[in-house]
GROMACS .gro file of C-alpha atoms in nm:
model
  209
    1MET     CA    1  -0.261  -3.484   2.604
    2ASN     CA    2  -0.330  -3.424   2.973
    3LEU     CA    3  -0.032  -3.342   3.194
    4TYR     CA    4  -0.131  -3.625   3.428
    5TYR     CA    5  -0.086  -3.874   3.141
    6PHE     CA    6   0.248  -3.717   3.057
    7PHE     CA    7   0.385  -3.754   3.409
    8PHE     CA    8   0.253  -4.111   3.419
    9LEU     CA    9   0.471  -4.181   3.113
   10VAL     CA   10   0.767  -4.027   3.295
   11LEU     CA   11   0.715  -4.267   3.584
   12LEU     CA   12   0.707  -4.561   3.346
   13PHE     CA   13   1.030  -4.446   3.184
   14THR     CA   14   1.211  -4.395   3.512
   15GLN     CA   15   1.092  -4.697   3.711
   16LYS     CA   16   1.442  -4.856   3.686
   17VAL     CA   17   1.646  -4.541   3.747
   18TYR     CA   18   1.751  -4.640   4.096
   19GLY     CA   19   1.840  -4.994   3.993
   20GLU     CA   20   2.150  -5.098   3.805
   21ASP     CA   21   2.138  -4.831   3.533
   22ALA     CA   22   2.378  -4.535   3.535
   23ILE     CA   23   2.250  -4.183   3.596
   24GLU     CA   24   2.370  -3.867   3.419
   25THR     CA   25   2.268  -3.502   3.401
   26TRP     CA   26   2.286  -3.292   3.083
   27ASN     CA   27   2.247  -2.915   3.108
   28SER     CA   28   2.300  -2.651   2.841
   29VAL     CA   29   2.250  -2.286   2.747
   30SER     CA   30   2.213  -2.180   2.384
   31LEU     CA   31   2.180  -1.856   2.188
   32GLU     CA   32   2.031  -1.833   1.838
   33THR     CA   33   2.020  -1.535   1.604
   34GLN     CA   34   1.914  -1.468   1.245
   35LEU     CA   35   2.196  -1.379   1.008
   36PHE     CA   36   2.048  -1.288   0.669
   37ASN     CA   37   1.788  -1.432   0.434
   38GLN     CA   38   1.716  -1.784   0.567
   39PHE     CA   39   2.047  -1.835   0.750
   40GLU     CA   40   2.069  -1.872   1.128
   41ILE     CA   41   2.361  -1.918   1.366
   42GLY     CA   42   2.350  -2.082   1.708
   43LEU     CA   43   2.597  -2.117   1.994
   44GLU     CA   44   2.549  -2.377   2.269
   45HIS     CA   45   2.748  -2.453   2.581
   46GLY     CA   46   2.680  -2.773   2.774
   47PHE     CA   47   2.790  -2.934   3.098
   48ARG     CA   48   2.735  -3.302   3.181
   49THR     CA   49   2.787  -3.511   3.492
   50LYS     CA   50   2.777  -3.883   3.561
   51ASP     CA   51   2.716  -4.096   3.871
   52GLY     CA   52   2.428  -3.865   3.958
   53LEU     CA   53   2.588  -3.528   4.032
   54SER     CA   54   2.912  -3.655   4.180
   55SER     CA   55   3.146  -3.688   3.878
   56PHE     CA   56   3.233  -3.463   3.584
   57LYS     CA   57   3.174  -3.620   3.244
   58GLN     CA   58   3.224  -3.349   2.982
   59THR     CA   59   3.175  -2.988   2.884
   60PHE     CA   60   3.134  -2.874   2.524
   61THR     CA   61   3.083  -2.573   2.302
   62GLU     CA   62   2.899  -2.612   1.972
   63LEU     CA   63   2.854  -2.366   1.686
   64THR     CA   64   2.578  -2.436   1.432
   65VAL     CA   65   2.496  -2.268   1.102
   66SER     CA   66   2.157  -2.359   0.957
   67TYR     CA   67   1.962  -2.274   0.643
   68ASP     CA   68   1.586  -2.294   0.592
   69ALA     CA   69   1.575  -2.436   0.242
   70PHE     CA   70   1.194  -2.452   0.240
   71ASP     CA   71   0.919  -2.397   0.495
   72ALA     CA   72   0.955  -2.750   0.634
   73ILE     CA   73   1.315  -2.840   0.540
   74LYS     CA   74   1.628  -2.725   0.719
   75ILE     CA   75   1.997  -2.795   0.650
   76PHE     CA   76   2.252  -2.748   0.928
   77ILE     CA   77   2.624  -2.782   1.001
   78PRO     CA   78   2.725  -2.814   1.370
   79VAL     CA   79   3.087  -2.798   1.490
   80ARG     CA   80   3.157  -2.913   1.849
   81TYR     CA   81   3.462  -2.901   2.075
   82ALA     CA   82   3.426  -3.125   2.382
   83ILE     CA   83   3.650  -3.152   2.690
   84PHE     CA   84   3.649  -3.471   2.897
   85GLU     CA   85   3.845  -3.551   3.211
   86ASP     CA   86   4.130  -3.715   3.018
   87LYS     CA   87   4.081  -3.616   2.653
   88THR     CA   88   3.934  -3.370   2.405
   89LYS     CA   89   3.725  -3.439   2.095
   90HIS     CA   90   3.630  -3.244   1.784
   91ARG     CA   91   3.303  -3.317   1.606
   92LEU     CA   92   3.183  -3.203   1.264
   93SER     CA   93   2.834  -3.286   1.137
   94LEU     CA   94   2.614  -3.232   0.835
   95GLY     CA   95   2.241  -3.282   0.868
   96GLY     CA   96   1.893  -3.207   0.749
   97SER     CA   97   1.545  -3.214   0.895
   98TYR     CA   98   1.187  -3.227   0.770
   99ARG     CA   99   0.891  -3.098   0.973
  100TYR     CA  100   0.522  -3.175   0.921
  101ASN     CA  101   0.247  -2.996   1.114
  102PHE     CA  102  -0.097  -3.148   1.169
  103LYS     CA  103  -0.327  -2.938   1.388
  104SER     CA  104  -0.172  -2.948   1.737
  105LEU     CA  105   0.088  -3.212   1.646
  106THR     CA  106   0.429  -3.155   1.488
  107CYS     CA  107   0.626  -3.450   1.352
  108LYS     CA  108   0.992  -3.403   1.273
  109TYR     CA  109   1.249  -3.631   1.111
  110ARG     CA  110   1.621  -3.553   1.134
  111ILE     CA  111   1.919  -3.725   0.974
  112LYS     CA  112   2.280  -3.637   1.052
  113LEU     CA  113   2.623  -3.757   0.941
  114GLN     CA  114   2.874  -3.707   1.220
  115ARG     CA  115   3.253  -3.737   1.230
  116THR     CA  116   3.434  -3.730   1.565
  117SER     CA  117   3.810  -3.680   1.586
  118GLU     CA  118   4.035  -3.758   1.881
  119ARG     CA  119   4.414  -3.730   1.899
  120SER     CA  120   4.603  -4.052   1.818
  121LYS     CA  121   4.281  -4.234   1.722
  122SER     CA  122   4.097  -4.301   1.398
  123ASN     CA  123   3.799  -4.085   1.310
  124GLU     CA  124   3.461  -4.221   1.416
  125ASP     CA  125   3.180  -4.181   1.160
  126LEU     CA  126   2.817  -4.208   1.266
  127PHE     CA  127   2.475  -4.175   1.106
  128ARG     CA  128   2.200  -4.049   1.339
  129ASN     CA  129   1.829  -4.085   1.260
  130LYS     CA  130   1.579  -3.917   1.491
  131ILE     CA  131   1.199  -3.892   1.493
  132SER     CA  132   1.022  -3.646   1.725
  133ILE     CA  133   0.656  -3.576   1.801
  134VAL     CA  134   0.558  -3.250   1.972
  135TYR     CA  135   0.210  -3.175   2.102
  136LYS     CA  136   0.101  -2.813   2.152
  137MET     CA  137  -0.110  -2.807   2.468
  138ASN     CA  138  -0.122  -2.426   2.470
  139LYS     CA  139   0.106  -2.132   2.392
  140LYS     CA  140   0.332  -2.210   2.687
  141ILE     CA  141   0.357  -2.589   2.714
  142LYS     CA  142   0.457  -2.842   2.448
  143PRO     CA  143   0.520  -3.204   2.559
  144PHE     CA  144   0.739  -3.412   2.326
  145ILE     CA  145   0.865  -3.764   2.273
  146SER     CA  146   1.151  -3.871   2.045
  147SER     CA  147   1.336  -4.180   1.932
  148GLU     CA  148   1.689  -4.186   1.789
  149MET     CA  149   1.897  -4.464   1.638
  150VAL     CA  150   2.272  -4.426   1.587
  151HIS     CA  151   2.451  -4.627   1.317
  152LEU     CA  152   2.822  -4.696   1.346
  153GLN     CA  153   2.993  -4.711   1.007
  154ASP     CA  154   3.343  -4.814   0.911
  155ILE     CA  155   3.496  -4.996   0.617
  156ASN     CA  156   3.388  -5.344   0.720
  157LYS     CA  157   3.050  -5.304   0.890
  158TYR     CA  158   2.737  -5.096   0.923
  159ASN     CA  159   2.567  -5.168   1.254
  160TYR     CA  160   2.341  -5.007   1.511
  161ASP     CA  161   2.552  -4.872   1.796
  162GLU     CA  162   2.321  -4.668   2.018
  163TYR     CA  163   1.951  -4.612   2.082
  164ARG     CA  164   1.788  -4.318   2.262
  165LEU     CA  165   1.431  -4.266   2.379
  166SER     CA  166   1.335  -3.938   2.541
  167LEU     CA  167   1.038  -3.735   2.657
  168GLY     CA  168   0.999  -3.395   2.812
  169LEU     CA  169   0.839  -3.052   2.808
  170ASN     CA  170   0.918  -2.743   2.603
  171LEU     CA  171   0.821  -2.438   2.809
  172ASN     CA  172   0.791  -2.097   2.641
  173LEU     CA  173   0.902  -1.852   2.910
  174SER     CA  174   0.856  -1.551   2.682
  175LYS     CA  175   0.858  -1.467   2.313
  176LYS     CA  176   1.234  -1.527   2.284
  177LYS     CA  177   1.316  -1.746   2.585
  178SER     CA  178   1.239  -2.116   2.633
  179LEU     CA  179   1.329  -2.400   2.866
  180LYS     CA  180   1.336  -2.772   2.784
  181ILE     CA  181   1.301  -3.025   3.067
  182PHE     CA  182   1.366  -3.382   2.960
  183TYR     CA  183   1.437  -3.741   3.053
  184LEU     CA  184   1.638  -3.964   2.816
  185TYR     CA  185   1.700  -4.337   2.824
  186LYS     CA  186   2.017  -4.432   2.639
  187LEU     CA  187   2.126  -4.782   2.539
  188GLU     CA  188   2.490  -4.792   2.425
  189ASP     CA  189   2.711  -5.051   2.251
  190LEU     CA  190   2.428  -5.241   2.082
  191THR     CA  191   2.682  -5.450   1.890
  192LYS     CA  192   2.826  -5.587   2.216
  193SER     CA  193   2.689  -5.834   2.468
  194ASP     CA  194   2.751  -5.603   2.768
  195GLN     CA  195   2.531  -5.309   2.672
  196GLU     CA  196   2.533  -4.999   2.889
  197ARG     CA  197   2.201  -4.848   3.003
  198ILE     CA  198   2.201  -4.482   3.103
  199ASN     CA  199   1.928  -4.259   3.249
  200VAL     CA  200   1.969  -3.890   3.172
  201PHE     CA  201   1.792  -3.594   3.332
  202GLY     CA  202   1.841  -3.258   3.170
  203LEU     CA  203   1.763  -2.889   3.132
  204ALA     CA  204   1.824  -2.680   2.820
  205TYR     CA  205   1.775  -2.303   2.819
  206ASN     CA  206   1.742  -2.124   2.484
  207LEU     CA  207   1.749  -1.754   2.395
  208LYS     CA  208   1.667  -1.616   2.050
  209ARG     CA  209   1.781  -1.271   1.940
   0.00000   0.00000   0.00000
């Protein structure tokens, strides 16, 4: 994949950004370290804005413990505490992923069961299914594209609730440091007639110890 083709895709994705769709920014810093055997622990802190850069949306801290069951299979448990302008939420998840490498391409499938708790409200249970494709251009640059579907589940129904499509670049800054630059198009409330369309621009810095 040539970088010119990649940026052409970005333009196609963002051609409606300055129209009626909402704009958000997602930025995060994460630290990962090996515990013992195949266990790993990660800590991430994120900050998000809405209405471009003008309004605070949320900040969160997430702790994740993961286990490499096999070479291509990983099991993980993330716990997140998120602060919004007028509320706080707790989120507990259980997930797994499978990775397949084919020459310069890596395909990854991830499934996650997520429960979000908020004071004075019922728990919200979601299933998240995500497929990602990463292309290794060289040792430093890896473009990617991903698609994610979120299922809302309660006692009476099992419906699609959210869809995400994203693309970006993974940049290896050094052996243990990396930076992800991405654009994400999010379509919310699929079960409703007035769906919300959101454009997200983000940076994610990662350090491994």
